[in-house]
XYZ file of C-alpha atoms in Angstrom:
345
model
C 93.390 97.757 82.034
C 97.224 97.932 81.017
C 99.501 99.223 83.713
C 103.159 100.036 83.851
C 105.545 100.625 86.607
C 108.640 102.824 86.192
C 111.263 101.919 88.787
C 109.855 98.547 89.499
C 112.935 97.375 91.317
C 112.658 99.697 94.299
C 110.883 98.956 97.371
C 107.743 100.956 96.354
C 107.809 99.379 92.820
C 107.846 95.871 94.281
C 104.769 96.487 96.399
C 102.961 98.072 93.392
C 103.841 94.742 91.536
C 102.545 92.873 94.405
C 99.295 94.659 94.510
C 98.630 95.170 90.767
C 99.230 91.328 89.988
C 96.287 90.618 92.243
C 94.155 93.535 91.040
C 90.919 91.945 89.114
C 91.192 95.037 86.717
C 94.799 94.738 85.565
C 95.162 92.607 82.636
C 98.732 93.261 81.690
C 101.520 94.707 83.718
C 104.875 96.220 82.002
C 107.754 96.775 84.277
C 110.365 99.376 83.330
C 113.943 100.096 84.647
C 116.512 102.332 83.322
C 119.284 100.680 85.232
C 118.404 97.071 84.941
C 116.450 96.780 81.461
C 116.653 93.282 79.913
C 116.779 91.287 83.264
C 113.772 89.429 84.420
C 112.093 90.958 87.503
C 111.418 87.422 89.276
C 115.326 86.777 88.945
C 116.021 89.645 90.975
C 113.095 89.010 93.410
C 112.653 85.145 93.354
C 109.871 85.343 96.119
C 107.458 87.131 93.614
C 107.848 84.495 90.945
C 104.221 82.937 90.707
C 103.020 83.212 87.236
C 105.655 83.660 84.594
C 108.208 86.090 84.168
C 108.437 89.872 83.448
C 111.389 91.227 81.663
C 112.345 94.752 82.582
C 112.016 97.123 79.638
C 113.696 100.468 78.745
C 111.650 103.554 78.617
C 109.836 104.480 75.699
C 107.631 107.372 76.541
C 105.777 108.045 73.177
C 104.855 104.298 73.132
C 104.202 103.971 76.725
C 101.514 106.639 76.891
C 99.512 105.401 73.987
C 99.936 101.501 74.964
C 99.174 101.762 78.650
C 96.210 103.040 80.655
C 97.916 103.906 83.729
C 101.699 104.822 84.686
C 103.026 104.581 88.194
C 106.439 106.399 88.563
C 108.244 104.758 91.513
C 111.159 106.811 90.847
C 113.721 108.922 92.975
C 113.166 112.706 93.331
C 114.308 114.403 90.179
C 113.257 111.681 87.598
C 109.442 112.287 87.253
C 109.806 115.877 86.861
C 111.649 115.208 83.414
C 109.730 112.236 82.432
C 106.097 112.984 83.243
C 106.063 115.832 80.436
C 106.726 113.147 77.990
C 104.057 110.713 79.177
C 101.228 113.371 79.223
C 99.015 114.167 76.398
C 98.541 110.552 75.475
C 95.928 107.731 76.633
C 97.766 107.000 79.760
C 96.925 108.562 83.242
C 100.105 108.992 85.273
C 100.471 108.404 89.202
C 103.777 109.789 90.450
C 104.940 108.487 93.783
C 107.884 110.486 93.963
C 107.787 114.237 95.416
C 108.427 115.817 92.070
C 104.693 117.037 91.482
C 103.461 117.591 94.902
C 104.530 121.138 95.595
C 102.724 123.917 93.442
C 105.434 126.397 93.877
C 108.671 125.746 91.853
C 110.811 127.785 93.879
C 109.799 125.866 97.124
C 110.554 122.716 95.395
C 114.152 123.897 94.244
C 114.754 125.106 98.010
C 113.868 121.869 99.580
C 114.749 119.026 96.982
C 117.807 120.907 95.407
C 116.737 119.809 92.111
C 115.171 121.268 88.815
C 111.321 121.722 89.190
C 108.697 120.304 86.749
C 107.370 122.765 84.151
C 104.737 124.925 85.831
C 102.035 123.985 83.114
C 102.431 120.248 84.558
C 102.350 121.372 88.051
C 98.982 123.171 87.253
C 97.450 120.228 86.046
C 98.697 117.791 88.703
C 96.094 116.693 91.440
C 97.275 116.064 95.008
C 96.342 112.389 95.708
C 95.122 112.261 99.341
C 91.902 110.198 98.771
C 90.190 110.980 101.994
C 90.427 114.859 101.366
C 90.600 115.369 97.558
C 88.434 112.312 96.224
C 86.343 114.464 93.769
C 89.665 116.112 91.966
C 91.223 112.798 92.137
C 88.283 110.962 89.972
C 88.610 113.717 87.194
C 92.514 113.777 87.010
C 95.054 112.968 84.406
C 98.110 113.257 86.681
C 98.079 112.505 90.250
C 100.899 113.340 92.713
C 100.920 110.592 95.379
C 101.526 112.177 98.877
C 104.610 111.351 100.656
C 104.577 108.817 103.544
C 105.110 111.360 106.498
C 102.587 113.891 105.030
C 100.065 111.083 104.624
C 100.141 110.127 108.314
C 100.375 113.743 109.562
C 97.606 115.227 107.285
C 95.298 112.514 107.950
C 95.728 112.966 111.732
C 95.517 116.672 111.347
C 92.660 116.988 108.914
C 89.493 117.376 111.042
C 91.037 119.696 113.452
C 92.541 121.955 111.043
C 90.122 122.067 108.372
C 87.443 122.486 111.190
C 89.436 125.371 112.470
C 89.295 123.791 115.891
C 93.028 124.590 116.701
C 95.543 127.373 116.467
C 97.299 126.493 113.295
C 100.675 128.152 114.696
C 100.874 125.506 117.462
C 101.445 122.469 115.236
C 104.289 120.259 116.448
C 104.802 116.783 114.497
C 107.105 114.288 115.931
C 107.413 111.455 113.418
C 109.285 108.142 113.414
C 109.803 105.821 110.368
C 111.336 102.278 109.584
C 114.512 102.157 107.482
C 112.526 101.239 104.292
C 111.524 104.732 104.068
C 115.040 105.497 102.957
C 114.885 103.410 99.742
C 116.508 100.182 98.634
C 120.099 101.608 98.040
C 122.141 101.093 101.040
C 123.887 104.247 102.820
C 125.742 104.309 106.166
C 122.701 105.821 107.962
C 120.726 102.640 107.035
C 123.430 100.112 107.510
C 122.509 97.366 110.098
C 125.413 98.042 112.269
C 124.322 101.593 112.713
C 120.806 101.386 112.901
C 120.305 98.154 114.923
C 119.875 99.016 118.721
C 120.054 102.738 117.623
C 117.444 105.789 117.455
C 118.300 108.873 115.396
C 116.827 111.915 114.237
C 117.637 113.296 111.087
C 116.929 116.260 108.477
C 116.363 118.433 111.506
C 114.239 121.429 110.093
C 115.296 120.404 106.635
C 112.886 117.286 105.804
C 111.464 117.987 102.230
C 107.982 116.874 103.356
C 107.789 119.910 105.438
C 106.550 122.310 102.525
C 104.063 119.482 101.511
C 102.277 119.364 104.772
C 102.358 123.190 105.127
C 100.879 123.464 101.666
C 97.930 121.278 102.407
C 97.443 122.874 105.859
C 97.205 126.229 104.329
C 94.588 124.944 101.804
C 92.446 123.759 104.888
C 93.165 126.924 106.985
C 94.813 130.141 105.157
C 96.020 131.268 108.636
C 98.354 128.386 108.956
C 101.803 129.031 109.743
C 105.194 127.175 109.388
C 105.110 123.852 111.475
C 107.757 122.133 113.495
C 108.159 118.906 111.931
C 111.011 116.223 113.144
C 111.805 113.012 111.814
C 113.360 110.020 113.335
C 114.843 106.538 112.151
C 113.954 103.559 114.212
C 115.319 99.970 113.861
C 112.320 98.466 112.147
C 111.655 97.648 108.566
C 108.176 99.315 107.922
C 105.989 101.688 109.635
C 105.523 105.381 110.621
C 104.172 106.942 113.880
C 103.431 110.569 113.850
C 102.827 112.075 117.246
C 101.093 115.431 116.604
C 100.649 118.235 119.293
C 98.407 121.261 118.976
C 96.646 123.746 120.906
C 92.922 123.809 120.786
C 90.772 126.947 120.421
C 87.935 125.835 122.743
C 87.597 123.332 125.613
C 86.803 120.204 123.838
C 86.820 116.928 125.379
C 88.590 113.893 124.138
C 85.202 112.340 123.168
C 84.206 115.608 121.303
C 87.276 115.403 119.030
C 86.754 111.646 118.566
C 83.196 112.128 117.442
C 84.338 114.675 114.889
C 87.079 112.209 113.678
C 84.711 109.225 113.593
C 81.974 111.303 111.753
C 84.287 112.740 108.944
C 86.046 109.265 108.253
C 83.236 107.124 108.596
C 82.866 107.163 104.761
C 86.536 106.419 104.233
C 87.274 102.869 104.526
C 90.977 103.081 105.367
C 91.128 105.222 108.302
C 90.316 103.756 111.493
C 89.542 105.759 114.560
C 90.211 104.252 118.037
C 88.059 104.548 120.991
C 88.996 106.930 123.891
C 92.058 105.543 125.704
C 93.191 103.613 122.825
C 96.217 104.372 120.759
C 97.523 102.503 117.725
C 100.725 101.121 117.056
C 102.456 100.573 113.694
C 102.055 96.567 113.808
C 98.371 97.525 113.559
C 98.810 98.658 110.052
C 101.598 96.437 108.759
C 101.310 95.423 105.216
C 97.962 97.239 104.775
C 96.465 100.444 103.304
C 95.124 101.537 106.596
C 95.818 104.608 108.725
C 94.934 104.181 112.374
C 94.309 107.302 114.717
C 94.159 107.900 118.294
C 93.783 111.045 120.116
C 93.510 112.738 123.576
C 92.817 116.106 125.124
C 94.951 117.341 128.127
C 92.336 119.589 129.748
C 95.260 121.143 131.723
C 96.873 122.682 128.738
C 94.206 122.687 126.263
C 96.304 120.708 123.923
C 95.510 117.576 121.918
C 97.847 114.785 121.200
C 97.167 112.792 118.032
C 98.857 109.463 117.254
C 98.707 108.468 113.458
C 100.235 105.326 112.135
C 100.647 104.009 108.671
C 102.802 101.390 106.773
C 105.064 103.850 104.889
C 105.375 101.436 101.740
C 101.852 100.879 101.448
C 99.399 103.754 102.669
C 102.678 105.951 102.517
C 103.226 104.826 98.983
C 102.138 101.823 96.800
C 98.662 101.045 98.176
C 97.740 104.641 98.245
C 98.538 104.836 94.603
C 96.438 101.993 93.906
C 93.538 103.663 95.906
C 94.002 106.586 93.550
C 94.026 104.405 90.559
C 90.583 102.991 91.766
C 89.086 106.411 92.055
C 90.604 107.658 88.956
C 89.045 104.850 87.043
C 85.715 104.469 88.822
C 86.620 101.100 90.453
C 85.520 100.266 94.236
C 87.849 101.954 96.349
C 89.072 98.713 98.168
C 89.755 96.817 94.931
C 92.966 94.965 94.750
C 94.009 96.180 98.443
C 94.420 93.868 101.438
C 91.488 94.165 103.954
C 93.501 92.985 106.940
C 96.975 93.862 108.152
C 99.676 91.299 108.456
C 100.650 90.345 112.155
C 102.871 89.842 113.838
């Protein structure tokens, strides 16, 4: 397999490089950067200099789509909507890590991202790449929209109760926290060390661009799904997302009833781990891995369930989920090239 990474110098691109260089099915890896073409990747990131150097190349879509088997787009929003149409129709499959191809409705994308949407014909042929819930479609896809980091944590936590119609879909509240790497590599005042350290901040209140992505999937699971309350916070750590989710149940389920349902659904999905009753995950439990760990409890007084879902935002929320999608797309074992154990401490 010949793979390419567009946007290789960003945090998502770095993690893709780390994973793909140890993937048994990748024979050649080409790195692309519109801003740093001509430089050597390992000169920028010396810690990744192991087996020769990779010179960053400028984009040549016509050549890329015929020479490569798979192209990963680890680009900011607004780039892949213009680039992907130039990459489809050739030999290569495309996996987009940005938000440009996730929303099927162009007007919704314009409203939330404030950018020009991708062509409707491209959106129609794009598959949403949440492996645990869309595996069969991913295996047949040509273009995959890798889910966002917050939606991955939230949807994996919500799936069994919403798809099973066990809860009131109008009652969903998602309270999510992320490390600063989720904001990307380019510095800004909000992620400056002096601001972030010993600080805790809510941001994009009722305006986060991942809100419609979550709502789109919830409606596919349950057409009665309503707009959600979704809040995001920045915490002074590098990696990790914790989504604490609240919703009202339709019946008097016990905690063990729901845990049994979660365990039953996810037992065939190697990267979701469901905790025993009374146990809840923390972000360090999945650090540097492709795992999503889930714990939950039912408050019998209020008939509400609290679900805690954690991921590494750069891994399951971006790069390693993209590699998981690639494995499904090309018929490889789902865990191929992905670390089986998290990094701790």
